[in-house]
Amino acid sequence: MKTSFLVTMVFSSIAYLNAQSNSMVEDGLFKINALVPGVSYEFGVDDRTTINLDATVGFALNGGSDRETSFGLYPGFGAELRNYVNFDRRIRKGKNITGNTGNYISFLNQFQLGKPVIGGLEYSSSYFYNVAAVYGLQRTYSKGFYFNLGFGPAVFFDEFDKNAGLLIDARIGWVIGGRKK
C-alpha cells in the first residue's frame, strides 16, 4: 500500500514537472507601469495562456481662467485572459519569447471608479467599465523594460450609457521579477 502510494506520487510529480517545463509562458511577471501608473501581475495558466491583472490610477484635471481648477485620482482595475499566438514562429526565427514577448489575442475587462480617492473632481457617472476583444503585442527586453500595445473592438459602459468603439491600450514600464533567463 505504501509502495503504490509512493510510486503514484513520484509519477505524478514527474508528470507535473514535465507539464510545467513545456510551458512557453512565464509562471509570473510583476510589472510596474509608467504610462498608465500602476502595477500588473501576469501569470501562466496553460502552455500559451496567461491571466494579466492590473491596478492603475487615472488622473483628471479640469480648470480654466474663468473657473476654479480641480483634479481627481481614480482607481482602476483590469483583468485580461491572453493567448499568445506566435511563440513557435518567434522561436523558429531565433527571436526571444522571454517575459512573454510575443503577439496575443485576449479578452479584456477594465473598471474605473468615477469618484476620486484624492481630489474633488467627480465624474457624472460613479463608474466606467469596458470589455474588449484585443489583438496585442508585448515586448520585454533584457534589462526589464517592456512595452505593450493592444487594440480591438470594445463596448464601453457607465451608469447612463453604453457605446461601441475601438479600444487602444498602451503600456510602458519595467518587469521587476519572474522572467526566465
mmCIF file of C-alpha atoms in Angstrom:
data_model
loop_
_atom_site.group_PDB
_atom_site.id
_atom_site.type_symbol
_atom_site.label_atom_id
_atom_site.label_comp_id
_atom_site.label_asym_id
_atom_site.label_seq_id
_atom_site.Cartn_x
_atom_site.Cartn_y
_atom_site.Cartn_z
ATOM 1 C CA MET A 1 0.000 0.000 0.000
ATOM 2 C CA LYS A 2 2.763 2.458 0.970
ATOM 3 C CA THR A 3 4.798 1.450 -2.082
ATOM 4 C CA SER A 4 1.929 2.042 -4.510
ATOM 5 C CA PHE A 5 1.248 5.427 -2.894
ATOM 6 C CA LEU A 6 4.922 6.374 -3.201
ATOM 7 C CA VAL A 7 5.082 5.235 -6.861
ATOM 8 C CA THR A 8 1.910 7.198 -7.637
ATOM 9 C CA MET A 9 3.356 10.331 -6.009
ATOM 10 C CA VAL A 10 6.650 10.002 -7.932
ATOM 11 C CA PHE A 11 4.916 9.568 -11.306
ATOM 12 C CA SER A 12 2.502 12.413 -10.544
ATOM 13 C CA SER A 13 5.430 14.679 -9.649
ATOM 14 C CA ILE A 14 7.278 13.784 -12.853
ATOM 15 C CA ALA A 15 4.163 14.428 -14.943
ATOM 16 C CA TYR A 16 3.613 17.762 -13.174
ATOM 17 C CA LEU A 17 7.215 18.882 -13.659
ATOM 18 C CA ASN A 18 7.134 17.814 -17.310
ATOM 19 C CA ALA A 19 3.930 19.761 -17.880
ATOM 20 C CA GLN A 20 5.498 22.824 -16.232
ATOM 21 C CA SER A 21 8.695 22.604 -18.269
ATOM 22 C CA ASN A 22 6.729 22.519 -21.559
ATOM 23 C CA SER A 23 5.029 25.819 -20.748
ATOM 24 C CA MET A 24 6.151 28.616 -23.047
ATOM 25 C CA VAL A 25 4.762 31.442 -20.869
ATOM 26 C CA GLU A 26 6.262 32.781 -17.671
ATOM 27 C CA ASP A 27 4.990 31.477 -14.338
ATOM 28 C CA GLY A 28 4.566 35.034 -13.051
ATOM 29 C CA LEU A 29 5.649 38.546 -14.072
ATOM 30 C CA PHE A 30 5.323 41.544 -11.764
ATOM 31 C CA LYS A 31 5.293 44.748 -13.840
ATOM 32 C CA ILE A 32 5.339 48.423 -12.947
ATOM 33 C CA ASN A 33 3.508 50.576 -15.487
ATOM 34 C CA ALA A 34 4.730 54.117 -16.118
ATOM 35 C CA LEU A 35 2.466 55.354 -18.937
ATOM 36 C CA VAL A 36 -0.676 54.375 -17.019
ATOM 37 C CA PRO A 37 0.618 54.498 -13.421
ATOM 38 C CA GLY A 38 0.044 51.198 -11.686
ATOM 39 C CA VAL A 39 1.127 47.600 -11.320
ATOM 40 C CA SER A 40 0.376 44.393 -13.213
ATOM 41 C CA TYR A 41 0.812 40.732 -12.457
ATOM 42 C CA GLU A 42 0.739 38.283 -15.374
ATOM 43 C CA PHE A 43 0.787 34.563 -14.638
ATOM 44 C CA GLY A 44 0.655 31.459 -16.787
ATOM 45 C CA VAL A 45 -2.392 29.201 -16.700
ATOM 46 C CA ASP A 46 -1.602 26.998 -19.719
ATOM 47 C CA ASP A 47 1.125 26.404 -22.306
ATOM 48 C CA ARG A 48 0.492 29.726 -24.127
ATOM 49 C CA THR A 49 -2.208 31.322 -21.973
ATOM 50 C CA THR A 50 -1.875 33.875 -19.185
ATOM 51 C CA ILE A 51 -4.066 35.991 -16.956
ATOM 52 C CA ASN A 52 -2.965 39.609 -16.574
ATOM 53 C CA LEU A 53 -4.313 41.564 -13.573
ATOM 54 C CA ASP A 54 -3.901 45.365 -13.357
ATOM 55 C CA ALA A 55 -4.353 48.008 -10.678
ATOM 56 C CA THR A 56 -3.982 51.541 -12.035
ATOM 57 C CA VAL A 57 -4.511 55.173 -11.086
ATOM 58 C CA GLY A 58 -6.188 57.548 -13.528
ATOM 59 C CA PHE A 59 -5.758 61.327 -13.349
ATOM 60 C CA ALA A 60 -8.090 64.130 -14.469
ATOM 61 C CA LEU A 61 -7.673 67.901 -14.320
ATOM 62 C CA ASN A 62 -10.340 70.500 -15.045
ATOM 63 C CA GLY A 63 -9.938 74.247 -14.905
ATOM 64 C CA GLY A 64 -9.654 77.460 -16.798
ATOM 65 C CA SER A 65 -9.257 81.224 -16.486
ATOM 66 C CA ASP A 66 -12.910 81.737 -15.557
ATOM 67 C CA ARG A 67 -13.340 78.813 -13.133
ATOM 68 C CA GLU A 68 -11.672 77.019 -10.271
ATOM 69 C CA THR A 69 -9.171 74.275 -11.115
ATOM 70 C CA SER A 70 -9.917 70.827 -9.695
ATOM 71 C CA PHE A 71 -8.425 67.390 -10.096
ATOM 72 C CA GLY A 72 -9.025 63.765 -9.210
ATOM 73 C CA LEU A 73 -7.162 60.471 -8.863
ATOM 74 C CA TYR A 74 -9.305 57.475 -9.783
ATOM 75 C CA PRO A 75 -8.512 53.813 -9.069
ATOM 76 C CA GLY A 76 -8.894 51.350 -11.918
ATOM 77 C CA PHE A 77 -8.736 47.579 -12.183
ATOM 78 C CA GLY A 78 -8.335 45.223 -15.117
ATOM 79 C CA ALA A 79 -8.365 41.516 -15.863
ATOM 80 C CA GLU A 80 -7.294 40.014 -19.175
ATOM 81 C CA LEU A 81 -7.120 36.441 -20.480
ATOM 82 C CA ARG A 82 -4.320 36.297 -23.090
ATOM 83 C CA ASN A 83 -3.426 33.579 -25.588
ATOM 84 C CA TYR A 84 -0.005 34.089 -27.210
ATOM 85 C CA VAL A 85 -0.196 33.156 -30.887
ATOM 86 C CA ASN A 86 3.294 33.493 -32.386
ATOM 87 C CA PHE A 87 5.757 31.827 -29.978
ATOM 88 C CA ASP A 88 6.624 28.992 -32.418
ATOM 89 C CA ARG A 89 7.325 31.436 -35.237
ATOM 90 C CA ARG A 90 9.498 33.624 -32.992
ATOM 91 C CA ILE A 91 11.498 30.587 -31.832
ATOM 92 C CA ARG A 92 11.970 29.357 -35.438
ATOM 93 C CA LYS A 93 13.360 32.788 -36.369
ATOM 94 C CA GLY A 94 15.682 32.781 -33.338
ATOM 95 C CA LYS A 95 13.789 35.560 -31.571
ATOM 96 C CA ASN A 96 13.176 35.990 -27.857
ATOM 97 C CA ILE A 97 9.990 34.896 -26.029
ATOM 98 C CA THR A 98 11.330 35.659 -22.540
ATOM 99 C CA GLY A 99 8.990 37.809 -20.467
ATOM 100 C CA ASN A 100 6.058 36.693 -22.643
ATOM 101 C CA THR A 101 7.465 38.571 -25.612
ATOM 102 C CA GLY A 102 5.026 37.898 -28.413
ATOM 103 C CA ASN A 103 1.712 38.693 -30.042
ATOM 104 C CA TYR A 104 -1.547 37.712 -28.389
ATOM 105 C CA ILE A 105 -5.312 37.720 -28.643
ATOM 106 C CA SER A 106 -7.234 38.420 -25.474
ATOM 107 C CA PHE A 107 -10.481 39.117 -23.701
ATOM 108 C CA LEU A 108 -10.052 42.326 -21.660
ATOM 109 C CA ASN A 109 -12.174 43.777 -18.844
ATOM 110 C CA GLN A 110 -11.400 47.178 -17.293
ATOM 111 C CA PHE A 111 -13.202 49.037 -14.497
ATOM 112 C CA GLN A 112 -12.609 52.561 -13.143
ATOM 113 C CA LEU A 113 -14.367 54.467 -10.373
ATOM 114 C CA GLY A 114 -15.901 57.852 -11.199
ATOM 115 C CA LYS A 115 -15.438 59.239 -7.689
ATOM 116 C CA PRO A 116 -11.862 60.251 -6.866
ATOM 117 C CA VAL A 117 -9.910 58.803 -3.961
ATOM 118 C CA ILE A 118 -7.934 62.066 -3.863
ATOM 119 C CA GLY A 119 -9.224 65.398 -5.171
ATOM 120 C CA GLY A 120 -12.632 66.920 -5.695
ATOM 121 C CA LEU A 121 -13.296 66.428 -9.406
ATOM 122 C CA GLU A 122 -16.156 63.935 -9.722
ATOM 123 C CA TYR A 123 -17.392 62.462 -12.985
ATOM 124 C CA SER A 124 -21.148 62.390 -13.570
ATOM 125 C CA SER A 125 -21.049 58.561 -13.536
ATOM 126 C CA SER A 126 -19.829 56.668 -10.480
ATOM 127 C CA TYR A 127 -18.083 54.027 -12.619
ATOM 128 C CA PHE A 128 -16.759 53.233 -16.097
ATOM 129 C CA TYR A 129 -16.414 49.704 -17.484
ATOM 130 C CA ASN A 130 -15.281 48.281 -20.805
ATOM 131 C CA VAL A 131 -14.983 44.848 -22.313
ATOM 132 C CA ALA A 132 -12.965 44.193 -25.472
ATOM 133 C CA ALA A 133 -11.624 41.561 -27.850
ATOM 134 C CA VAL A 134 -7.983 42.592 -28.233
ATOM 135 C CA TYR A 135 -5.085 41.829 -30.550
ATOM 136 C CA GLY A 136 -1.855 42.933 -28.944
ATOM 137 C CA LEU A 137 1.882 42.660 -28.751
ATOM 138 C CA GLN A 138 4.185 42.683 -25.768
ATOM 139 C CA ARG A 139 7.948 43.041 -25.850
ATOM 140 C CA THR A 140 10.210 42.544 -22.832
ATOM 141 C CA TYR A 141 13.904 43.393 -23.050
ATOM 142 C CA SER A 142 16.876 42.015 -21.110
ATOM 143 C CA LYS A 143 17.109 44.929 -18.644
ATOM 144 C CA GLY A 144 13.416 44.553 -17.757
ATOM 145 C CA PHE A 145 11.974 47.379 -19.892
ATOM 146 C CA TYR A 146 8.726 46.367 -21.579
ATOM 147 C CA PHE A 147 6.001 47.823 -23.736
ATOM 148 C CA ASN A 148 2.570 46.521 -24.565
ATOM 149 C CA LEU A 149 0.139 47.709 -27.216
ATOM 150 C CA GLY A 150 -3.326 46.234 -27.671
ATOM 151 C CA PHE A 151 -6.337 47.292 -29.702
ATOM 152 C CA GLY A 152 -9.707 45.937 -30.703
ATOM 153 C CA PRO A 153 -13.474 46.370 -30.728
ATOM 154 C CA ALA A 154 -14.965 47.204 -27.345
ATOM 155 C CA VAL A 155 -18.176 48.053 -25.547
ATOM 156 C CA PHE A 156 -17.975 50.928 -23.041
ATOM 157 C CA PHE A 157 -20.469 51.224 -20.151
ATOM 158 C CA ASP A 158 -21.255 53.715 -17.420
ATOM 159 C CA GLU A 159 -24.349 54.413 -15.306
ATOM 160 C CA PHE A 160 -26.110 56.261 -18.090
ATOM 161 C CA ASP A 161 -24.916 54.950 -21.418
ATOM 162 C CA LYS A 162 -23.335 52.145 -23.408
ATOM 163 C CA ASN A 163 -21.357 52.594 -26.617
ATOM 164 C CA ALA A 164 -19.302 50.510 -29.013
ATOM 165 C CA GLY A 165 -15.911 51.690 -30.163
ATOM 166 C CA LEU A 166 -12.237 50.931 -30.597
ATOM 167 C CA LEU A 167 -10.108 50.309 -27.501
ATOM 168 C CA ILE A 168 -6.412 51.197 -27.614
ATOM 169 C CA ASP A 169 -4.385 50.097 -24.585
ATOM 170 C CA ALA A 170 -0.721 51.188 -24.388
ATOM 171 C CA ARG A 171 1.662 50.323 -21.532
ATOM 172 C CA ILE A 172 5.311 51.119 -20.896
ATOM 173 C CA GLY A 173 7.191 50.037 -17.808
ATOM 174 C CA TRP A 174 9.532 47.559 -16.142
ATOM 175 C CA VAL A 175 9.308 43.889 -15.282
ATOM 176 C CA ILE A 176 10.530 43.621 -11.687
ATOM 177 C CA GLY A 177 10.798 39.858 -11.321
ATOM 178 C CA GLY A 178 9.835 36.457 -12.594
ATOM 179 C CA ARG A 179 11.488 36.378 -16.021
ATOM 180 C CA LYS A 180 13.202 33.197 -17.203
ATOM 181 C CA LYS A 181 16.815 33.860 -18.064
#
